[in-house]
XYZ file of C-alpha atoms in Angstrom:
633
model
C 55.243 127.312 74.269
C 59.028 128.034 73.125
C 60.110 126.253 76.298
C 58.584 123.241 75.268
C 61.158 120.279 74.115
C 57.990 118.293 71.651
C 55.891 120.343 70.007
C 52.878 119.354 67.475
C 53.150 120.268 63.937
C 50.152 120.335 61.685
C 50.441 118.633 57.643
C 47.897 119.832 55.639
C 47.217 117.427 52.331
C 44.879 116.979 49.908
C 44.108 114.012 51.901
C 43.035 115.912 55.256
C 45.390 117.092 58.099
C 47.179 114.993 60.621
C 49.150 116.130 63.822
C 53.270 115.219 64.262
C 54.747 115.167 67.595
C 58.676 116.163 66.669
C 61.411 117.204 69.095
C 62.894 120.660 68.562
C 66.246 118.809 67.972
C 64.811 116.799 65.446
C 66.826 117.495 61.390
C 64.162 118.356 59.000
C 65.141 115.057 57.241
C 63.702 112.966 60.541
C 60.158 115.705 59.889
C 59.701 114.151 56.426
C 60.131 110.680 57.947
C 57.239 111.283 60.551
C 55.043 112.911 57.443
C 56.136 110.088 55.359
C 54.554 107.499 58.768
C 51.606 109.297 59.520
C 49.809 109.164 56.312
C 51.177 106.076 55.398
C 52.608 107.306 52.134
C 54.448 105.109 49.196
C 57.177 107.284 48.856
C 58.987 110.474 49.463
C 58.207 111.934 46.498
C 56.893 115.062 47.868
C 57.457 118.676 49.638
C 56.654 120.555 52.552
C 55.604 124.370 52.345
C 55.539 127.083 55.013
C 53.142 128.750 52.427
C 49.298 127.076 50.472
C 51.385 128.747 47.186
C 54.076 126.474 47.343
C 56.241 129.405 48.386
C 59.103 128.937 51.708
C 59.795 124.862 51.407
C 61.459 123.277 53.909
C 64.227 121.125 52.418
C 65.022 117.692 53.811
C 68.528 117.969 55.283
C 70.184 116.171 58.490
C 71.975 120.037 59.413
C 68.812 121.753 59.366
C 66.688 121.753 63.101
C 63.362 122.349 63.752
C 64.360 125.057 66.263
C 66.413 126.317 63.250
C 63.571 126.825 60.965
C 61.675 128.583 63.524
C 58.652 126.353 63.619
C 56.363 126.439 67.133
C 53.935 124.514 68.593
C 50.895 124.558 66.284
C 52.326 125.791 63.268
C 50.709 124.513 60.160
C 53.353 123.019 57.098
C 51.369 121.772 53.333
C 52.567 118.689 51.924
C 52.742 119.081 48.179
C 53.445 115.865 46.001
C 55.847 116.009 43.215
C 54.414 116.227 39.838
C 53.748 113.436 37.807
C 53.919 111.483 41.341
C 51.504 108.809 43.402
C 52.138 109.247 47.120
C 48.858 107.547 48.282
C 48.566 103.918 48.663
C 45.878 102.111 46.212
C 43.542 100.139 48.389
C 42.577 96.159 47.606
C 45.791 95.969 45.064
C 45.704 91.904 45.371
C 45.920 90.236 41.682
C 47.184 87.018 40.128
C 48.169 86.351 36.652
C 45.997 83.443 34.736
C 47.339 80.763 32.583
C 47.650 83.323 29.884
C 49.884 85.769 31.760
C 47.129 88.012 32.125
C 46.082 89.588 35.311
C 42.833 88.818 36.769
C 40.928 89.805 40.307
C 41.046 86.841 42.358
C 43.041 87.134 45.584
C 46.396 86.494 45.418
C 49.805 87.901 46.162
C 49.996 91.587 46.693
C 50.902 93.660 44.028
C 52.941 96.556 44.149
C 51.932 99.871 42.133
C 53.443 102.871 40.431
C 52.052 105.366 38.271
C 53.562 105.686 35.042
C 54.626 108.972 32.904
C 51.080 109.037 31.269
C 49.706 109.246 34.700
C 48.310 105.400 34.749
C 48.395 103.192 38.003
C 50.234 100.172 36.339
C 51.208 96.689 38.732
C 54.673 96.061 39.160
C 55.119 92.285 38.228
C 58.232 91.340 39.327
C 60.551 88.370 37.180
C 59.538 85.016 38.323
C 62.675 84.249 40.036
C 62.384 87.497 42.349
C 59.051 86.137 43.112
C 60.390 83.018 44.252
C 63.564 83.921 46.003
C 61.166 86.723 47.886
C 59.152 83.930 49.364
C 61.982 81.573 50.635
C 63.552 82.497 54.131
C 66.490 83.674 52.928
C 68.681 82.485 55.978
C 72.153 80.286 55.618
C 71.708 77.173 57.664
C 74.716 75.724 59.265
C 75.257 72.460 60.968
C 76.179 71.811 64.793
C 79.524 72.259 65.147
C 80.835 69.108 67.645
C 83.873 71.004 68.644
C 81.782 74.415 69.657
C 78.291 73.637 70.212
C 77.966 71.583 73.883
C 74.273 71.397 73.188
C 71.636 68.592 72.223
C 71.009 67.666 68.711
C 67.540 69.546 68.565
C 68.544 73.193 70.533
C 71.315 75.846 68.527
C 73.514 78.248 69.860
C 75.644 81.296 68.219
C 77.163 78.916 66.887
C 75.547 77.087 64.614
C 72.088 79.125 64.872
C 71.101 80.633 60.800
C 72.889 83.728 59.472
C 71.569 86.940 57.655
C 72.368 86.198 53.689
C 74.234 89.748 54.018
C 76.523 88.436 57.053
C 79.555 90.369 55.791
C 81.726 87.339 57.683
C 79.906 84.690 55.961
C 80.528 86.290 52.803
C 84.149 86.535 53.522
C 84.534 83.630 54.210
C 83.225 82.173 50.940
C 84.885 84.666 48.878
C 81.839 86.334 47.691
C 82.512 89.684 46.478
C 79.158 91.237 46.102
C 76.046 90.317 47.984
C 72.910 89.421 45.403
C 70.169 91.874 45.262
C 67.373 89.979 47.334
C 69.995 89.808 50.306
C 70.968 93.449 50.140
C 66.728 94.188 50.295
C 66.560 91.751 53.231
C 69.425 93.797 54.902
C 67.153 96.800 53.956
C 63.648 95.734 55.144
C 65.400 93.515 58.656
C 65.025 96.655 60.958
C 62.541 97.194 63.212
C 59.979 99.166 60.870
C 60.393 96.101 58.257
C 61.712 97.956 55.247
C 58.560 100.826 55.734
C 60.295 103.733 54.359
C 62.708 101.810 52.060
C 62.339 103.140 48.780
C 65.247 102.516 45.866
C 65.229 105.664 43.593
C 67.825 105.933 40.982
C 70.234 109.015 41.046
C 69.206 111.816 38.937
C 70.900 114.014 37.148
C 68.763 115.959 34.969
C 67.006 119.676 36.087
C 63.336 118.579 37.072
C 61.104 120.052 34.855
C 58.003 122.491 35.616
C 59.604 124.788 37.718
C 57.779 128.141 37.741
C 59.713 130.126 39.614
C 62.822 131.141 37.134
C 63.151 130.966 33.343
C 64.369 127.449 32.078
C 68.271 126.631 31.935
C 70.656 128.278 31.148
C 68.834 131.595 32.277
C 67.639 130.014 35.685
C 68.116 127.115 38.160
C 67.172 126.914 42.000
C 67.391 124.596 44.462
C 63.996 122.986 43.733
C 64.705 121.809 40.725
C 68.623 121.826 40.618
C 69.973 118.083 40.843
C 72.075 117.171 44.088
C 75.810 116.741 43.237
C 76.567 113.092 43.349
C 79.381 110.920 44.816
C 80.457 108.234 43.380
C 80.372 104.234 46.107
C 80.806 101.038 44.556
C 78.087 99.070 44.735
C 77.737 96.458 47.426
C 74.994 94.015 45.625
C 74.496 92.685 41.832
C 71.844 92.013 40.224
C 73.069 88.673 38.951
C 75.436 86.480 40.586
C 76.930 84.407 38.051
C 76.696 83.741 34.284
C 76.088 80.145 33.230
C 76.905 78.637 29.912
C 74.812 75.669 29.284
C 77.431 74.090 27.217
C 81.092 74.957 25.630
C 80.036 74.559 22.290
C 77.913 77.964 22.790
C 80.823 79.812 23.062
C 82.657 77.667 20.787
C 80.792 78.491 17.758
C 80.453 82.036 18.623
C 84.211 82.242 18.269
C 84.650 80.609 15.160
C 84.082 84.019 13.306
C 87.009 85.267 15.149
C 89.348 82.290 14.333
C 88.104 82.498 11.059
C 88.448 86.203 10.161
C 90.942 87.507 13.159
C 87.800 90.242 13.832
C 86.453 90.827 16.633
C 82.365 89.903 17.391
C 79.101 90.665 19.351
C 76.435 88.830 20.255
C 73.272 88.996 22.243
C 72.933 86.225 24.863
C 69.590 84.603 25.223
C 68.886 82.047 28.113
C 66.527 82.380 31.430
C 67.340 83.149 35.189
C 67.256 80.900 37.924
C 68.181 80.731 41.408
C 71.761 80.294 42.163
C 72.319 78.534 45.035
C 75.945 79.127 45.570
C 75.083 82.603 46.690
C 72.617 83.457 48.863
C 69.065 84.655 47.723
C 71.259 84.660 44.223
C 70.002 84.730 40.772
C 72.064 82.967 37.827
C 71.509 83.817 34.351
C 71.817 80.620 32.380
C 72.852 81.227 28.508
C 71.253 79.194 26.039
C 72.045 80.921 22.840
C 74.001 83.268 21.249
C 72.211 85.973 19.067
C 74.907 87.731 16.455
C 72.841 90.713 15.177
C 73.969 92.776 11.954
C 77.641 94.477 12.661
C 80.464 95.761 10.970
C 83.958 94.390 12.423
C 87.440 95.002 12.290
C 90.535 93.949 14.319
C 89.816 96.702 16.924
C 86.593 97.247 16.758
C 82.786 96.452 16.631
C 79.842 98.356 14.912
C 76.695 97.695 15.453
C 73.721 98.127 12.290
C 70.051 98.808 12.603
C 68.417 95.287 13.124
C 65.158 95.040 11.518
C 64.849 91.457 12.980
C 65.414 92.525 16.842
C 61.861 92.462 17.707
C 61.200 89.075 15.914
C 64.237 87.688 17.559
C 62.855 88.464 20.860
C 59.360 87.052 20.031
C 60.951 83.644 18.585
C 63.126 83.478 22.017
C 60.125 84.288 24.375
C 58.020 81.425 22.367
C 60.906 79.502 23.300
C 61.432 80.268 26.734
C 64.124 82.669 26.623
C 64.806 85.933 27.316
C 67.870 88.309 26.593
C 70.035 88.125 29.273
C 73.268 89.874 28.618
C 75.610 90.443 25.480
C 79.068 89.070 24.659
C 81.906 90.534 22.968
C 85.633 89.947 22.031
C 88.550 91.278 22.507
C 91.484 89.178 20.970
C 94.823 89.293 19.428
C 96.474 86.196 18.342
C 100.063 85.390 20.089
C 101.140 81.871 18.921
C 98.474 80.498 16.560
C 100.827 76.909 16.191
C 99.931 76.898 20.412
C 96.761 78.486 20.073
C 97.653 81.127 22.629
C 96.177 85.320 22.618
C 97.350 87.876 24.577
C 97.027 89.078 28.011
C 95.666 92.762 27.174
C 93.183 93.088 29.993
C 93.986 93.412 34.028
C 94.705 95.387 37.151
C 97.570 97.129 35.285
C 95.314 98.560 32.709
C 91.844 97.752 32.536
C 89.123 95.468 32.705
C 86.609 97.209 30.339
C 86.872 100.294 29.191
C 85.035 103.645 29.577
C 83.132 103.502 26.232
C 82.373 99.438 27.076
C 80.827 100.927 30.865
C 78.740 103.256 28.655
C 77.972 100.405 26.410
C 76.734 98.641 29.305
C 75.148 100.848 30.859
C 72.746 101.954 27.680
C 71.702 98.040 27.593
C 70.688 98.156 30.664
C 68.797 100.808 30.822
C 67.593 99.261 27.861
C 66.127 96.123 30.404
C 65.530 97.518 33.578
C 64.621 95.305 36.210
C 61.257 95.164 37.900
C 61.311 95.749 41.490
C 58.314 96.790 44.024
C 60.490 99.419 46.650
C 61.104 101.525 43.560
C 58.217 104.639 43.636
C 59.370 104.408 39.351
C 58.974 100.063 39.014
C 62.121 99.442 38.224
C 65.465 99.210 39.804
C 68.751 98.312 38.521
C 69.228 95.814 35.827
C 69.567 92.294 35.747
C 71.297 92.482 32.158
C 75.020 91.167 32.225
C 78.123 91.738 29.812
C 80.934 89.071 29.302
C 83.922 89.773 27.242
C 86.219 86.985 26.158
C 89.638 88.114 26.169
C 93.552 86.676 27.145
C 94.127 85.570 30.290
C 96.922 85.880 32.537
C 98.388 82.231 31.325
C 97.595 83.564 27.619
C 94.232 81.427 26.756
C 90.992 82.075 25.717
C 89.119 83.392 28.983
C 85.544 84.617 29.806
C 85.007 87.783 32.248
C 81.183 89.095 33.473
C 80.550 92.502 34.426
C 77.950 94.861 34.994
C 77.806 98.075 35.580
C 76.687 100.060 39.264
C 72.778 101.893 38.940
C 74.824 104.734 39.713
C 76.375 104.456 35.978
C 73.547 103.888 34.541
C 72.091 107.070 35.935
C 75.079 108.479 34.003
C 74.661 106.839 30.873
C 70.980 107.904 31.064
C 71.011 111.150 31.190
C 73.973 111.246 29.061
C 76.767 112.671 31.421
C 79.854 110.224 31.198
C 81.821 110.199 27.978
C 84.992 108.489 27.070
C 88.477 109.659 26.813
C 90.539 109.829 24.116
C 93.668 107.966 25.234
C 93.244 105.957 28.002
C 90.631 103.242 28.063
C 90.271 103.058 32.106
C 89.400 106.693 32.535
C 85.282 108.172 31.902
C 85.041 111.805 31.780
C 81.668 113.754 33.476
C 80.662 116.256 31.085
C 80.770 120.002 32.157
C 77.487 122.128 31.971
C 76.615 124.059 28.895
C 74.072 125.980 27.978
C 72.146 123.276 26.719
C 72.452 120.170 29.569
C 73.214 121.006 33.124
C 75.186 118.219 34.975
C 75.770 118.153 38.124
C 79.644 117.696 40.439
C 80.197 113.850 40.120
C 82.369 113.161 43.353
C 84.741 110.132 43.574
C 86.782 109.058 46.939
C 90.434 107.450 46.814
C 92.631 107.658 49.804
C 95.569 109.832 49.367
C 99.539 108.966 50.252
C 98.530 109.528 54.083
C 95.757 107.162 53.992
C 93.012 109.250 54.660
C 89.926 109.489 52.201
C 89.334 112.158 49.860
C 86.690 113.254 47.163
C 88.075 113.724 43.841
C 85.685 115.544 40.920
C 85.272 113.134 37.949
C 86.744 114.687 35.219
C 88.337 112.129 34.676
C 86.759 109.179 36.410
C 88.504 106.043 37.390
C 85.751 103.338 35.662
C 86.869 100.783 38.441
C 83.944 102.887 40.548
C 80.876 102.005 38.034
C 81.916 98.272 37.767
C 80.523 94.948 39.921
C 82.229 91.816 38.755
C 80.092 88.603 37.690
C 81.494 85.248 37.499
C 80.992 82.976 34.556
C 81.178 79.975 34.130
C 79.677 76.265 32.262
C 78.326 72.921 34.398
C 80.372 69.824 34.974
C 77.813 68.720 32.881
C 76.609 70.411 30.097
C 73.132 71.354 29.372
C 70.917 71.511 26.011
C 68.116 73.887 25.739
C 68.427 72.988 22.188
C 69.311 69.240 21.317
C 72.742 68.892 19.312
C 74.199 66.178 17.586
C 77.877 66.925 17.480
C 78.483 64.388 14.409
C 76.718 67.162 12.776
C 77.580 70.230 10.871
C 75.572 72.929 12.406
C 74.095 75.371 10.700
C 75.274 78.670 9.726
C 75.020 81.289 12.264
C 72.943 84.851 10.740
C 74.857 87.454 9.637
C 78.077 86.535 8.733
C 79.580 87.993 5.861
C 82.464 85.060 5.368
C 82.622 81.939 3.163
C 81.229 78.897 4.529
C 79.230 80.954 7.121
C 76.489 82.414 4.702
C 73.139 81.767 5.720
C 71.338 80.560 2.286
C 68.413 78.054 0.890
C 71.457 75.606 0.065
C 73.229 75.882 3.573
C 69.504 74.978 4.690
C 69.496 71.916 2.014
C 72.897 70.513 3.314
C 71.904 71.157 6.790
C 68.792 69.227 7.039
C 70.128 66.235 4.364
C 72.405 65.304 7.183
C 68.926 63.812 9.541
C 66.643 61.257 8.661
C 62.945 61.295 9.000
C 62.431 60.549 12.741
C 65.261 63.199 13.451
C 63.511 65.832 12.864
C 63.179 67.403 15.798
C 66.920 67.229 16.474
C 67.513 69.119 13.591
C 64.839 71.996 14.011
C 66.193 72.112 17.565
C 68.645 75.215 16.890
C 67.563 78.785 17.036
C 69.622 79.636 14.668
C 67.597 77.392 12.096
C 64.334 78.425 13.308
C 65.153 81.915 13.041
C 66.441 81.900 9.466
C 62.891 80.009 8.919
C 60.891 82.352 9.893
C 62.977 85.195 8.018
C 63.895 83.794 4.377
C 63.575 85.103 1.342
C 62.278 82.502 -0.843
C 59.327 81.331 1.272
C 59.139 82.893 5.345
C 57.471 81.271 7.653
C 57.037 82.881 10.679
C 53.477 82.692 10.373
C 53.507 78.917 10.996
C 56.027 78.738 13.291
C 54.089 78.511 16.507
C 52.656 75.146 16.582
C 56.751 73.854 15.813
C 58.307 76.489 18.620
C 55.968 75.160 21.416
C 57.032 71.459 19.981
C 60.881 72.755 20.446
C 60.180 73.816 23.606
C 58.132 70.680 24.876
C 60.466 68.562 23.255
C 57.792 66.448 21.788
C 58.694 64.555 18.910
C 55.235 63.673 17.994
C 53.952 67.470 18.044
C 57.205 67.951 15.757
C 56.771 65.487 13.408
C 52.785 66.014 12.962
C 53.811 69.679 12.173
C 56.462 68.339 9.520
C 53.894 67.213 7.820
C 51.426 69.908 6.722
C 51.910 71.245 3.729
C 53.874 74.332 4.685
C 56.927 72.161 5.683
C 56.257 70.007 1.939
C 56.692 73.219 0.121
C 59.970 73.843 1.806
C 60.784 70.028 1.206
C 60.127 70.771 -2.510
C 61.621 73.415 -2.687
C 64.584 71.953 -1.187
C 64.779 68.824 -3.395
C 64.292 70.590 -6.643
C 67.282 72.283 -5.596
C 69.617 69.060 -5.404
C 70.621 67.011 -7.822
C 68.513 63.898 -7.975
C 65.601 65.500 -6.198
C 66.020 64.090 -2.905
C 63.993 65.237 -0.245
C 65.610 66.043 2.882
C 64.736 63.735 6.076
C 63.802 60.792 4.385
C 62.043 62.428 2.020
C 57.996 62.965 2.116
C 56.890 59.157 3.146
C 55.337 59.003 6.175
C 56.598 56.715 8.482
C 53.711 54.001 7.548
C 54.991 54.158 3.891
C 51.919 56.135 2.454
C 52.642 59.658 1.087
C 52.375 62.805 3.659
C 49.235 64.812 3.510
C 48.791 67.343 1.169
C 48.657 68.080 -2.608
C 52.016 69.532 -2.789
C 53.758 67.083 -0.580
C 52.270 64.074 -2.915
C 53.375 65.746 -6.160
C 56.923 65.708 -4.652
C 57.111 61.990 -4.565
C 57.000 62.062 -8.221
C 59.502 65.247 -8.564
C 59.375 65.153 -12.141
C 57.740 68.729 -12.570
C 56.728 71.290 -10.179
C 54.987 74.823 -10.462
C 56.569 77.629 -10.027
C 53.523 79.811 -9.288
C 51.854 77.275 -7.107
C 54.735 76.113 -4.992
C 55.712 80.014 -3.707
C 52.343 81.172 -3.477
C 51.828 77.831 -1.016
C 49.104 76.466 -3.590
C 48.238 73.297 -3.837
C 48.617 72.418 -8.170
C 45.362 73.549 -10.113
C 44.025 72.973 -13.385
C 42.747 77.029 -13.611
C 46.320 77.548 -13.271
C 48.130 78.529 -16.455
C 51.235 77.305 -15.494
C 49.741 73.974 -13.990
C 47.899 73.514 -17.143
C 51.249 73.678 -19.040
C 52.111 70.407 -20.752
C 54.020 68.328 -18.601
């Protein structure tokens, strides 16, 4: 049987055993392909043994031959799945998702599955707009060319027939630097077995635990647990394709701590993705708000504090629509403040963000991974951006969107890349000790004959983790939130500077500037709602719900109807006890009809002539078995 070019192999699994036919030619990296086909498997997330024990695996390589290994017709090999893995498919994995968000068991869409750490079989629910964009066709449509095509108006030619959305040529010509993600998985499932054996695993570079063979690290390592050395290719896709300001003024209010002050600022930006049709099969994130959590700042510098808000921040965004979508920061020094010029600090002659800002990046997101059914794990990549507003070349205020390569964030994960000291554009892969092994992190440059070389990492060019992302804001400008720019908007949260303190009385001048029936204009700012929900003096995040859906809705009627139960009159009180006169804010409490607004409370602050102290916080309407309501008046 040695003479024989195909021979059969048997795989023995916990499933059964199946029969191979491989060449003798065939690389052991084509014999886990055909093991991966024939019992239909989810992933490669396993091994193959000479040995039941787990002993003599056969490694998948391209240099190793079956004729190499030795392996003859009939020989039997054990497939072994990695631990912690699920190779098998899950049969009748069809769900939908209710009104609620929940899933239920009607038919539907097909859902992919992983199984977590704990060992559960969880659904991989992709974002909305991934949905979407994975049910259009994808394909860029061009018109009939009159000068090439010589055919009727109904037939096409190569000419003007659709194009892949990863044409490389197309692309070109556009001037689009990075494919978006869908196209790049299009490119990946277009061949012939329809994306069967794709599967997008990020790059590890941690020692796989459970290895029984050799004492942990530093006093063993082999090859079955020892992670692959890794080289360094910049990434051909993004995750998002451009960054979308809804409006200037976003950006315009963010920076007035830095005019103000001369520090520099961060910010979390909130907003939603869409689908951006200048790119094909391209995602856009569009920014609604900016989110300025606690931080120290200097001139250089920006450190960020323990928020204890973060997780109510989210929740008031999500109730709103929103999601977090990126973070901003600046970088600024002042060149001609009569002109209103900065300086150009940032380019190809130094860098575009530096090695701690990639690591920054990278721990956000891996902080929001993003959701995506080819990865065995249930998450690939991240569609979380970074924008730094810095000089540009003709010395103005200018906007730049990164993100960082799933290759750095593999990095940044496992806590390999590190900063240098003195130069800003250069990371630095850590060397093993005896407590973290790290793997040879491989770069290639050409050299001064043109021809391409690998260079270790130590130190690493950051130009090889970075994808650029445009930004930009619409010929017309959009309101998630409704504005009215003869007002003076509200504070923004934690800002340590005068005239930027969030307070009760920057809340009482705020809202004295709307009437009655503009209320919902003037709740229409996150940053109002937020300090709402968080105040001192009388929080009410409890009773926010019913005024967040009207925000969203826009409904003015929903609004006002909430304005008037009695958890808004307290605040009114409140309010116009704290102004002289005792004016209540928005037209004070009279319902539009003239009679008073409902409530106990809000009726005894028509009169404003005494109020309770123990009542009014503890949101009570005035009682006679109180001692302080039964206090001569």
């Amino acid at each position: 049987m040695s003479n024989l070019k195909n021979i059969v192999l048997r795989i023995q699994s916990s499933e059964g055993t199946k029969r191979i036919n491989v060449n003798l030619d065939d690389n052991t990296t084509t014999l886990y392909e055909k093991v991966h086909n024939a019992f239909s498997l989810s992933g490669f997330t396993f091994s193959l043994y000479r040995n039941r024990n787990n002993k003599d695996e056969i490694h998948s390589s391209r240099s190793n031959t079956i004729v190499s290994l030795g392996l003859k017709h009939g020989d039997i090999l054990y497939l072994i799945p990695h631990e912690g893995t699920h190779l098998w498919p899950i049969q009748n994995s069809t769900a939908t998702t209710n009104s609620q968000g929940t899933l239920s068991g009607e038919p539907g869409r097909a859902m992919e599955v992983y199984e977590n750490s704990t060992g559960t079989v969880q659904p991989v629910i992709e974002d909305e707009v991934d949905q979407i964009l994975w049910g259009m066709d994808g394909k860029v449509h061009r018109n009939r060319d009159e000068k090439l095509c010589h055919h009727g108006r109904n037939a096409c030619c190569v000419h003007c027939s659709p194009i892949e959305p990863y044409d490389e040529a197309y692309l070109r010509e556009q001037n689009i630097k990075h494919m978006s993600f869908h196209a790049y998985l299009r490119k990946l499932t277009g061949g012939v077995d329809r994306g069967k054996f794709v599967a997008l695993e990020d790059t590890t570079c941690r020692i796989k635990p459970g290895c029984k063979d050799h004492p942990p690290w530093p006093r063993g390592i082999c090859s079955k647990c020892q992670p692959s050395a890794i080289t360094l290719n910049r990434q051909i896709y993004r995750h998002v394709d451009n960054v979308m300001f809804e409006n200037p003024e976003i950006v315009e209010r963010f920076l007035e701590y830095w005019r103000a002050s001369g520090l520099q600022r961060m910010g979390y930006l909130y907003g939603k993705y869409e689908i951006h049709s200048d790119v094909p099969l391209g995602i856009r994130a569009s920014v609604a708000v900016i989110y300025e959590p606690p931080q120290e700042t200097t001139r250089d510098k920006v450190t960020l504090l323990p928020d204890e808000r973060e997780s109510l921040v989210d929740e008031i965004a999500h109730q709103l629509g929103l999601t977090r979508v990126g973070w901003i920061f600046t970088d600024l020094i002042a060149d001609n403040t009569q002109k209103g010029t900065v300086k150009h600090i940032r380019g190809i002659e130094s860098h575009f963000l530096s090695a701690q800002e990639c690591i920054m990046a990278g721990y956000l997101q891996n902080q929001h991974p993003n959701p995506c059914k080819f990865s065995p794990s249930g998450y690939f990549g991240s569609k979380f951006t970074t924008v730094c507003v810095t000089g540009d070349s003709k010395n103005q205020v200018h906007m730049e969107g990164y993100a960082v390569s799933a290759q750095c964030m593999s990095l940044v994960r496992d806590q390999c890349l590190v900063p240098t000291k003195d130069f800003p554009q250069l990371g630095y892969v850590k060397e093993s000790t005896d407590k973290q092994y790290v793997p040879d992190v491989y770069y290639k440059e050409k050299d001064t004959y043109g021809n391409e070389v690998s260079k270790l990492a130590r130190p690493l060019p950051v130009e090889y983790l970075l994808v650029d992302v445009p930004v930009s804001t619409p010929l017309s400008p959009l309101y998630t939130f409704r504005t009215d720019p003869s007002k003076v908007p509200f504070p923004i949260e934690n800002r340590l500077l005068d005239h930027h303190i969030q307070d009760f009385n920057a809340l009482s001048s705020y809202l004295h500037q709307f009437t009655h029936d503009q209320f919902l204009t003037a709740v229409s700012d996150f940053h109002v709602l937020l300090y709402l929900a968080t105040m001192e003096m009388l929080p009410m995040k409890d009773y926010l719900g019913p005024l967040l859906k009207a925000v969203y809705e826009r409904n003015p009627l929903s609004a006002a109807e909430w304005a008037r139960s009695e958890h808004w009159a307290t605040v009114e009180q409140l309010i116009a006890s704290s102004r002289d006169g005792g004016h209540s804010p928005l037209g004070s409490t009279i319902g539009h009809n003239g009679s008073s607004s409902s409530g106990a409370i809000a009726a005894a602050s028509v009169a404003a002539e005494w109020t309770c102290p123990h009542c009014t916080f503890l949101n009570l309407p005035h009682l006679a078995a109180c001692d302080m309501c039964s206090l001569p008046r």
